[in-house]
Amino acid sequence: ILISPATDNMAKMQHAIYRVFKFFKLNQQEYTLLFLDPRNAAAKQLFQREFCRALKRAIKARGPQATPEEVERHCLFFTGGLFAVLIWWLDHGAQPPARQMAGQFMTMVWPGFQCWPDAWG
């Protein structure tokens, strides 16, 4: 079977997302307490902002043809969506399984990221 670069990049991104869900599953109790308590909004925002910053660095390091503003918007969209889904997932007992959630999340975000074929290499 010949795997296209787009398929390979999608698989790499999905695996990265799976690792995020798996990490939150392994630390489910702590993150459920942290993210579901409205008094911890500042901590949640800090975590999301730092994740966004790390994602921007990773994308820029791979040199996609995009302006800094485009990278910023994509990263905000991605991390905002990811954290909304993660919080929903934690609130529902970390179900369905992490691998399934990663696949579902990919179907939502991949169209916005496949324009940078080397960003996930």
mmCIF file of N, CA and C in Angstrom:
data_model
loop_
_atom_site.group_PDB
_atom_site.id
_atom_site.type_symbol
_atom_site.label_atom_id
_atom_site.label_comp_id
_atom_site.label_asym_id
_atom_site.label_seq_id
_atom_site.Cartn_x
_atom_site.Cartn_y
_atom_site.Cartn_z
ATOM 1 N N ILE A 1 0.855 -1.184 0.000
ATOM 2 C CA ILE A 1 0.000 0.000 0.000
ATOM 3 C C ILE A 1 0.892 1.236 0.000
ATOM 4 N N LEU A 2 0.618 2.135 -0.908
ATOM 5 C CA LEU A 2 1.359 3.383 -1.005
ATOM 6 C C LEU A 2 0.633 4.438 -0.170
ATOM 7 N N ILE A 3 1.345 5.045 0.745
ATOM 8 C CA ILE A 3 0.749 6.079 1.599
ATOM 9 C C ILE A 3 1.168 7.431 1.062
ATOM 10 N N SER A 4 0.192 8.270 0.784
ATOM 11 C CA SER A 4 0.491 9.604 0.265
ATOM 12 C C SER A 4 1.036 10.478 1.378
ATOM 13 N N PRO A 5 1.782 11.532 1.026
ATOM 14 C CA PRO A 5 2.274 12.452 2.064
ATOM 15 C C PRO A 5 1.145 13.039 2.900
ATOM 16 N N ALA A 6 0.007 13.346 2.264
ATOM 17 C CA ALA A 6 -1.117 13.912 3.021
ATOM 18 C C ALA A 6 -1.641 12.911 4.036
ATOM 19 N N THR A 7 -1.761 11.645 3.638
ATOM 20 C CA THR A 7 -2.235 10.610 4.548
ATOM 21 C C THR A 7 -1.240 10.398 5.682
ATOM 22 N N ASP A 8 0.043 10.395 5.347
ATOM 23 C CA ASP A 8 1.086 10.233 6.353
ATOM 24 C C ASP A 8 1.054 11.395 7.353
ATOM 25 N N ASN A 9 0.911 12.621 6.864
ATOM 26 C CA ASN A 9 0.843 13.791 7.751
ATOM 27 C C ASN A 9 -0.397 13.750 8.626
ATOM 28 N N MET A 10 -1.508 13.314 8.061
ATOM 29 C CA MET A 10 -2.739 13.202 8.846
ATOM 30 C C MET A 10 -2.553 12.169 9.955
ATOM 31 N N ALA A 11 -1.906 11.063 9.635
ATOM 32 C CA ALA A 11 -1.663 10.025 10.643
ATOM 33 C C ALA A 11 -0.758 10.553 11.749
ATOM 34 N N LYS A 12 0.256 11.327 11.384
ATOM 35 C CA LYS A 12 1.155 11.901 12.392
ATOM 36 C C LYS A 12 0.410 12.866 13.306
ATOM 37 N N MET A 13 -0.428 13.703 12.717
ATOM 38 C CA MET A 13 -1.188 14.660 13.521
ATOM 39 C C MET A 13 -2.180 13.926 14.422
ATOM 40 N N GLN A 14 -2.849 12.900 13.874
ATOM 41 C CA GLN A 14 -3.805 12.151 14.684
ATOM 42 C C GLN A 14 -3.103 11.454 15.839
ATOM 43 N N HIS A 15 -1.910 10.928 15.608
ATOM 44 C CA HIS A 15 -1.168 10.284 16.688
ATOM 45 C C HIS A 15 -0.798 11.303 17.769
ATOM 46 N N ALA A 16 -0.412 12.506 17.358
ATOM 47 C CA ALA A 16 -0.083 13.555 18.333
ATOM 48 C C ALA A 16 -1.312 13.900 19.174
ATOM 49 N N ILE A 17 -2.459 13.993 18.539
ATOM 50 C CA ILE A 17 -3.694 14.291 19.267
ATOM 51 C C ILE A 17 -4.040 13.134 20.200
ATOM 52 N N TYR A 18 -3.864 11.912 19.725
ATOM 53 C CA TYR A 18 -4.102 10.742 20.577
ATOM 54 C C TYR A 18 -3.239 10.811 21.840
ATOM 55 N N ARG A 19 -1.982 11.201 21.680
ATOM 56 C CA ARG A 19 -1.082 11.296 22.837
ATOM 57 C C ARG A 19 -1.581 12.333 23.839
ATOM 58 N N VAL A 20 -2.188 13.422 23.356
ATOM 59 C CA VAL A 20 -2.754 14.425 24.264
ATOM 60 C C VAL A 20 -3.919 13.808 25.043
ATOM 61 N N PHE A 21 -4.836 13.161 24.325
ATOM 62 C CA PHE A 21 -5.964 12.518 25.014
ATOM 63 C C PHE A 21 -5.474 11.452 25.990
ATOM 64 N N LYS A 22 -4.488 10.669 25.586
ATOM 65 C CA LYS A 22 -3.955 9.624 26.457
ATOM 66 C C LYS A 22 -3.346 10.228 27.727
ATOM 67 N N PHE A 23 -2.617 11.336 27.574
ATOM 68 C CA PHE A 23 -2.031 12.020 28.732
ATOM 69 C C PHE A 23 -3.134 12.465 29.692
ATOM 70 N N PHE A 24 -4.181 13.063 29.157
ATOM 71 C CA PHE A 24 -5.272 13.513 30.020
ATOM 72 C C PHE A 24 -5.995 12.331 30.655
ATOM 73 N N LYS A 25 -6.094 11.220 29.962
ATOM 74 C CA LYS A 25 -6.707 10.013 30.538
ATOM 75 C C LYS A 25 -5.854 9.492 31.692
ATOM 76 N N LEU A 26 -4.531 9.478 31.505
ATOM 77 C CA LEU A 26 -3.636 8.993 32.559
ATOM 78 C C LEU A 26 -3.681 9.892 33.799
ATOM 79 N N ASN A 27 -4.030 11.147 33.606
ATOM 80 C CA ASN A 27 -4.110 12.122 34.700
ATOM 81 C C ASN A 27 -5.536 12.645 34.845
ATOM 82 N N GLN A 28 -6.483 11.781 34.572
ATOM 83 C CA GLN A 28 -7.896 12.153 34.500
ATOM 84 C C GLN A 28 -8.405 12.829 35.769
ATOM 85 N N GLN A 29 -8.106 12.279 36.901
ATOM 86 C CA GLN A 29 -8.641 12.829 38.148
ATOM 87 C C GLN A 29 -8.162 14.263 38.371
ATOM 88 N N GLU A 30 -6.873 14.491 38.192
ATOM 89 C CA GLU A 30 -6.305 15.827 38.430
ATOM 90 C C GLU A 30 -6.864 16.856 37.454
ATOM 91 N N TYR A 31 -6.909 16.480 36.160
ATOM 92 C CA TYR A 31 -7.374 17.454 35.167
ATOM 93 C C TYR A 31 -8.881 17.651 35.220
ATOM 94 N N THR A 32 -9.608 16.637 35.634
ATOM 95 C CA THR A 32 -11.050 16.825 35.812
ATOM 96 C C THR A 32 -11.290 17.865 36.908
ATOM 97 N N LEU A 33 -10.579 17.723 38.022
ATOM 98 C CA LEU A 33 -10.715 18.694 39.111
ATOM 99 C C LEU A 33 -10.272 20.089 38.670
ATOM 100 N N LEU A 34 -9.158 20.157 37.940
ATOM 101 C CA LEU A 34 -8.622 21.445 37.516
ATOM 102 C C LEU A 34 -9.522 22.135 36.506
ATOM 103 N N PHE A 35 -9.902 21.434 35.440
ATOM 104 C CA PHE A 35 -10.597 22.089 34.330
ATOM 105 C C PHE A 35 -12.090 22.236 34.518
ATOM 106 N N LEU A 36 -12.704 21.404 35.349
ATOM 107 C CA LEU A 36 -14.154 21.491 35.498
ATOM 108 C C LEU A 36 -14.581 22.425 36.620
ATOM 109 N N ASP A 37 -13.641 22.866 37.415
ATOM 110 C CA ASP A 37 -13.957 23.814 38.485
ATOM 111 C C ASP A 37 -13.832 25.228 37.931
ATOM 112 N N PRO A 38 -14.931 25.976 37.876
ATOM 113 C CA PRO A 38 -14.887 27.327 37.304
ATOM 114 C C PRO A 38 -13.906 28.263 38.022
ATOM 115 N N ARG A 39 -13.556 27.951 39.253
ATOM 116 C CA ARG A 39 -12.602 28.795 39.979
ATOM 117 C C ARG A 39 -11.194 28.690 39.403
ATOM 118 N N ASN A 40 -10.958 27.689 38.559
ATOM 119 C CA ASN A 40 -9.634 27.478 37.976
ATOM 120 C C ASN A 40 -9.534 27.978 36.539
ATOM 121 N N ALA A 41 -10.365 28.927 36.177
ATOM 122 C CA ALA A 41 -10.375 29.431 34.793
ATOM 123 C C ALA A 41 -9.016 29.983 34.381
ATOM 124 N N ALA A 42 -8.325 30.658 35.266
ATOM 125 C CA ALA A 42 -7.021 31.228 34.924
ATOM 126 C C ALA A 42 -6.007 30.132 34.618
ATOM 127 N N ALA A 43 -6.036 29.051 35.382
ATOM 128 C CA ALA A 43 -5.115 27.935 35.137
ATOM 129 C C ALA A 43 -5.417 27.289 33.794
ATOM 130 N N LYS A 44 -6.684 27.130 33.489
ATOM 131 C CA LYS A 44 -7.088 26.543 32.213
ATOM 132 C C LYS A 44 -6.624 27.432 31.054
ATOM 133 N N GLN A 45 -6.801 28.734 31.179
ATOM 134 C CA GLN A 45 -6.363 29.659 30.134
ATOM 135 C C GLN A 45 -4.850 29.624 29.959
ATOM 136 N N LEU A 46 -4.117 29.556 31.055
ATOM 137 C CA LEU A 46 -2.662 29.480 30.983
ATOM 138 C C LEU A 46 -2.224 28.199 30.278
ATOM 139 N N PHE A 47 -2.820 27.084 30.621
ATOM 140 C CA PHE A 47 -2.492 25.811 30.000
ATOM 141 C C PHE A 47 -2.755 25.874 28.498
ATOM 142 N N GLN A 48 -3.902 26.407 28.116
ATOM 143 C CA GLN A 48 -4.249 26.515 26.697
ATOM 144 C C GLN A 48 -3.306 27.467 25.972
ATOM 145 N N ARG A 49 -2.975 28.576 26.570
ATOM 146 C CA ARG A 49 -2.067 29.554 25.957
ATOM 147 C C ARG A 49 -0.681 28.952 25.740
ATOM 148 N N GLU A 50 -0.190 28.199 26.715
ATOM 149 C CA GLU A 50 1.123 27.576 26.581
ATOM 150 C C GLU A 50 1.108 26.474 25.522
ATOM 151 N N PHE A 51 0.029 25.726 25.456
ATOM 152 C CA PHE A 51 -0.099 24.707 24.426
ATOM 153 C C PHE A 51 -0.114 25.364 23.047
ATOM 154 N N CYS A 52 -0.811 26.468 22.926
ATOM 155 C CA CYS A 52 -0.862 27.212 21.667
ATOM 156 C C CYS A 52 0.530 27.711 21.287
ATOM 157 N N ARG A 53 1.253 28.222 22.246
ATOM 158 C CA ARG A 53 2.614 28.714 22.006
ATOM 159 C C ARG A 53 3.526 27.577 21.534
ATOM 160 N N ALA A 54 3.427 26.419 22.150
ATOM 161 C CA ALA A 54 4.242 25.266 21.753
ATOM 162 C C ALA A 54 3.870 24.795 20.344
ATOM 163 N N LEU A 55 2.600 24.806 20.033
ATOM 164 C CA LEU A 55 2.150 24.408 18.700
ATOM 165 C C LEU A 55 2.682 25.375 17.647
ATOM 166 N N LYS A 56 2.645 26.674 17.932
ATOM 167 C CA LYS A 56 3.181 27.662 16.984
ATOM 168 C C LYS A 56 4.660 27.425 16.729
ATOM 169 N N ARG A 57 5.411 27.171 17.781
ATOM 170 C CA ARG A 57 6.846 26.902 17.608
ATOM 171 C C ARG A 57 7.069 25.673 16.740
ATOM 172 N N ALA A 58 6.299 24.634 16.974
ATOM 173 C CA ALA A 58 6.455 23.398 16.203
ATOM 174 C C ALA A 58 6.129 23.628 14.728
ATOM 175 N N ILE A 59 5.088 24.365 14.464
ATOM 176 C CA ILE A 59 4.699 24.635 13.075
ATOM 177 C C ILE A 59 5.736 25.520 12.399
ATOM 178 N N LYS A 60 6.170 26.568 13.064
ATOM 179 C CA LYS A 60 7.166 27.465 12.480
ATOM 180 C C LYS A 60 8.480 26.747 12.214
ATOM 181 N N ALA A 61 8.851 25.814 13.072
ATOM 182 C CA ALA A 61 10.107 25.077 12.902
ATOM 183 C C ALA A 61 10.095 24.226 11.632
ATOM 184 N N ARG A 62 8.919 23.848 11.187
ATOM 185 C CA ARG A 62 8.815 23.021 9.989
ATOM 186 C C ARG A 62 8.606 23.870 8.740
ATOM 187 N N GLY A 63 8.527 25.177 8.912
ATOM 188 C CA GLY A 63 8.535 26.112 7.796
ATOM 189 C C GLY A 63 7.354 26.111 6.854
ATOM 190 N N PRO A 64 6.105 26.038 7.337
ATOM 191 C CA PRO A 64 4.998 26.123 6.387
ATOM 192 C C PRO A 64 4.948 27.504 5.747
ATOM 193 N N GLN A 65 4.433 27.552 4.554
ATOM 194 C CA GLN A 65 4.285 28.816 3.844
ATOM 195 C C GLN A 65 3.042 29.523 4.361
ATOM 196 N N ALA A 66 3.206 30.273 5.429
ATOM 197 C CA ALA A 66 2.083 30.978 6.038
ATOM 198 C C ALA A 66 2.610 32.199 6.762
ATOM 199 N N THR A 67 1.765 33.204 6.855
ATOM 200 C CA THR A 67 2.134 34.399 7.608
ATOM 201 C C THR A 67 2.025 34.090 9.096
ATOM 202 N N PRO A 68 2.705 34.871 9.921
ATOM 203 C CA PRO A 68 2.561 34.664 11.374
ATOM 204 C C PRO A 68 1.110 34.762 11.832
ATOM 205 N N GLU A 69 0.337 35.631 11.191
ATOM 206 C CA GLU A 69 -1.072 35.776 11.560
ATOM 207 C C GLU A 69 -1.863 34.511 11.227
ATOM 208 N N GLU A 70 -1.561 33.894 10.080
ATOM 209 C CA GLU A 70 -2.245 32.649 9.718
ATOM 210 C C GLU A 70 -1.905 31.542 10.708
ATOM 211 N N VAL A 71 -0.646 31.440 11.066
ATOM 212 C CA VAL A 71 -0.231 30.432 12.048
ATOM 213 C C VAL A 71 -0.943 30.687 13.375
ATOM 214 N N GLU A 72 -0.983 31.939 13.794
ATOM 215 C CA GLU A 72 -1.653 32.306 15.057
ATOM 216 C C GLU A 72 -3.124 31.883 15.039
ATOM 217 N N ARG A 73 -3.824 32.224 13.967
ATOM 218 C CA ARG A 73 -5.255 31.892 13.885
ATOM 219 C C ARG A 73 -5.476 30.378 13.897
ATOM 220 N N HIS A 74 -4.678 29.650 13.142
ATOM 221 C CA HIS A 74 -4.823 28.201 13.115
ATOM 222 C C HIS A 74 -4.553 27.597 14.496
ATOM 223 N N CYS A 75 -3.541 28.094 15.165
ATOM 224 C CA CYS A 75 -3.200 27.559 16.494
ATOM 225 C C CYS A 75 -4.280 27.885 17.520
ATOM 226 N N LEU A 76 -4.821 29.092 17.460
ATOM 227 C CA LEU A 76 -5.912 29.444 18.372
ATOM 228 C C LEU A 76 -7.138 28.571 18.123
ATOM 229 N N PHE A 77 -7.456 28.366 16.857
ATOM 230 C CA PHE A 77 -8.586 27.508 16.501
ATOM 231 C C PHE A 77 -8.362 26.092 17.023
ATOM 232 N N PHE A 78 -7.177 25.559 16.750
ATOM 233 C CA PHE A 78 -6.857 24.192 17.138
ATOM 234 C C PHE A 78 -6.900 24.017 18.649
ATOM 235 N N THR A 79 -6.176 24.869 19.382
ATOM 236 C CA THR A 79 -6.116 24.684 20.835
ATOM 237 C C THR A 79 -7.443 25.007 21.503
ATOM 238 N N GLY A 80 -8.161 25.993 20.995
ATOM 239 C CA GLY A 80 -9.477 26.297 21.558
ATOM 240 C C GLY A 80 -10.430 25.127 21.393
ATOM 241 N N GLY A 81 -10.436 24.555 20.193
ATOM 242 C CA GLY A 81 -11.281 23.399 19.933
ATOM 243 C C GLY A 81 -10.855 22.188 20.741
ATOM 244 N N LEU A 82 -9.548 21.966 20.798
ATOM 245 C CA LEU A 82 -9.042 20.812 21.532
ATOM 246 C C LEU A 82 -9.405 20.907 23.011
ATOM 247 N N PHE A 83 -9.231 22.076 23.590
ATOM 248 C CA PHE A 83 -9.542 22.199 25.015
ATOM 249 C C PHE A 83 -11.034 22.112 25.276
ATOM 250 N N ALA A 84 -11.850 22.626 24.391
ATOM 251 C CA ALA A 84 -13.296 22.483 24.562
ATOM 252 C C ALA A 84 -13.693 21.008 24.523
ATOM 253 N N VAL A 85 -13.121 20.270 23.576
ATOM 254 C CA VAL A 85 -13.427 18.843 23.461
ATOM 255 C C VAL A 85 -12.848 18.063 24.641
ATOM 256 N N LEU A 86 -11.633 18.392 25.059
ATOM 257 C CA LEU A 86 -11.034 17.717 26.221
ATOM 258 C C LEU A 86 -11.874 17.918 27.480
ATOM 259 N N ILE A 87 -12.340 19.115 27.695
ATOM 260 C CA ILE A 87 -13.158 19.393 28.882
ATOM 261 C C ILE A 87 -14.478 18.624 28.805
ATOM 262 N N TRP A 88 -15.088 18.612 27.627
ATOM 263 C CA TRP A 88 -16.313 17.819 27.453
ATOM 264 C C TRP A 88 -16.023 16.360 27.753
ATOM 265 N N TRP A 89 -14.918 15.861 27.205
ATOM 266 C CA TRP A 89 -14.539 14.455 27.367
ATOM 267 C C TRP A 89 -14.307 14.118 28.834
ATOM 268 N N LEU A 90 -13.583 14.954 29.557
ATOM 269 C CA LEU A 90 -13.357 14.728 30.983
ATOM 270 C C LEU A 90 -14.673 14.746 31.754
ATOM 271 N N ASP A 91 -15.551 15.658 31.376
ATOM 272 C CA ASP A 91 -16.856 15.761 32.034
ATOM 273 C C ASP A 91 -17.720 14.523 31.778
ATOM 274 N N HIS A 92 -17.402 13.780 30.736
ATOM 275 C CA HIS A 92 -18.132 12.553 30.402
ATOM 276 C C HIS A 92 -17.319 11.299 30.743
ATOM 277 N N GLY A 93 -16.475 11.421 31.766
ATOM 278 C CA GLY A 93 -15.748 10.261 32.265
ATOM 279 C C GLY A 93 -14.652 9.755 31.346
ATOM 280 N N ALA A 94 -14.105 10.647 30.508
ATOM 281 C CA ALA A 94 -13.041 10.292 29.554
ATOM 282 C C ALA A 94 -13.488 9.154 28.639
ATOM 283 N N GLN A 95 -14.732 9.247 28.198
ATOM 284 C CA GLN A 95 -15.291 8.289 27.243
ATOM 285 C C GLN A 95 -15.882 9.065 26.077
ATOM 286 N N PRO A 96 -15.799 8.580 24.885
ATOM 287 C CA PRO A 96 -15.242 7.333 24.400
ATOM 288 C C PRO A 96 -13.718 7.287 24.551
ATOM 289 N N PRO A 97 -13.099 6.152 24.186
ATOM 290 C CA PRO A 97 -11.652 5.986 24.361
ATOM 291 C C PRO A 97 -10.833 7.065 23.646
ATOM 292 N N ALA A 98 -9.616 7.276 24.154
ATOM 293 C CA ALA A 98 -8.731 8.327 23.644
ATOM 294 C C ALA A 98 -8.486 8.204 22.145
ATOM 295 N N ARG A 99 -8.248 7.004 21.651
ATOM 296 C CA ARG A 99 -7.973 6.825 20.221
ATOM 297 C C ARG A 99 -9.181 7.243 19.374
ATOM 298 N N GLN A 100 -10.356 6.900 19.825
ATOM 299 C CA GLN A 100 -11.576 7.279 19.108
ATOM 300 C C GLN A 100 -11.757 8.795 19.131
ATOM 301 N N MET A 101 -11.499 9.419 20.267
ATOM 302 C CA MET A 101 -11.618 10.881 20.361
ATOM 303 C C MET A 101 -10.614 11.571 19.438
ATOM 304 N N ALA A 102 -9.403 11.033 19.367
ATOM 305 C CA ALA A 102 -8.395 11.617 18.478
ATOM 306 C C ALA A 102 -8.870 11.560 17.028
ATOM 307 N N GLY A 103 -9.454 10.449 16.633
ATOM 308 C CA GLY A 103 -9.974 10.319 15.272
ATOM 309 C C GLY A 103 -11.108 11.288 15.004
ATOM 310 N N GLN A 104 -12.003 11.432 15.955
ATOM 311 C CA GLN A 104 -13.120 12.362 15.780
ATOM 312 C C GLN A 104 -12.624 13.804 15.712
ATOM 313 N N PHE A 105 -11.668 14.132 16.575
ATOM 314 C CA PHE A 105 -11.130 15.493 16.554
ATOM 315 C C PHE A 105 -10.440 15.759 15.220
ATOM 316 N N MET A 106 -9.710 14.776 14.707
ATOM 317 C CA MET A 106 -9.025 14.939 13.423
ATOM 318 C C MET A 106 -9.991 15.266 12.304
ATOM 319 N N THR A 107 -11.138 14.608 12.287
ATOM 320 C CA THR A 107 -12.095 14.876 11.211
ATOM 321 C C THR A 107 -12.578 16.320 11.256
ATOM 322 N N MET A 108 -12.542 16.913 12.447
ATOM 323 C CA MET A 108 -12.966 18.308 12.574
ATOM 324 C C MET A 108 -11.884 19.294 12.165
ATOM 325 N N VAL A 109 -10.623 19.011 12.497
ATOM 326 C CA VAL A 109 -9.568 20.015 12.299
ATOM 327 C C VAL A 109 -8.679 19.777 11.091
ATOM 328 N N TRP A 110 -8.613 18.569 10.576
ATOM 329 C CA TRP A 110 -7.677 18.288 9.494
ATOM 330 C C TRP A 110 -7.874 19.191 8.271
ATOM 331 N N PRO A 111 -9.103 19.486 7.852
ATOM 332 C CA PRO A 111 -9.235 20.357 6.682
ATOM 333 C C PRO A 111 -8.529 21.715 6.843
ATOM 334 N N GLY A 112 -8.478 22.222 8.039
ATOM 335 C CA GLY A 112 -7.817 23.504 8.267
ATOM 336 C C GLY A 112 -6.310 23.427 8.342
ATOM 337 N N PHE A 113 -5.755 22.233 8.478
ATOM 338 C CA PHE A 113 -4.307 22.091 8.635
ATOM 339 C C PHE A 113 -3.634 21.398 7.459
ATOM 340 N N GLN A 114 -4.366 20.753 6.589
ATOM 341 C CA GLN A 114 -3.719 20.039 5.498
ATOM 342 C C GLN A 114 -3.126 20.980 4.457
ATOM 343 N N CYS A 115 -3.400 22.270 4.576
ATOM 344 C CA CYS A 115 -2.795 23.236 3.664
ATOM 345 C C CYS A 115 -1.298 23.398 3.928
ATOM 346 N N TRP A 116 -0.803 22.875 5.055
ATOM 347 C CA TRP A 116 0.625 22.931 5.396
ATOM 348 C C TRP A 116 1.146 21.494 5.419
ATOM 349 N N PRO A 117 1.488 20.943 4.269
ATOM 350 C CA PRO A 117 1.823 19.520 4.225
ATOM 351 C C PRO A 117 3.010 19.102 5.075
ATOM 352 N N ASP A 118 3.941 19.990 5.354
ATOM 353 C CA ASP A 118 5.115 19.595 6.119
ATOM 354 C C ASP A 118 5.042 19.968 7.594
ATOM 355 N N ALA A 119 3.937 20.546 8.026
ATOM 356 C CA ALA A 119 3.851 21.054 9.389
ATOM 357 C C ALA A 119 3.900 19.953 10.436
ATOM 358 N N TRP A 120 3.553 18.735 10.062
ATOM 359 C CA TRP A 120 3.436 17.659 11.049
ATOM 360 C C TRP A 120 4.522 16.607 10.882
ATOM 361 N N GLY A 121 5.472 16.856 9.999
ATOM 362 C CA GLY A 121 6.506 15.881 9.665
ATOM 363 C C GLY A 121 7.443 15.526 10.714
#
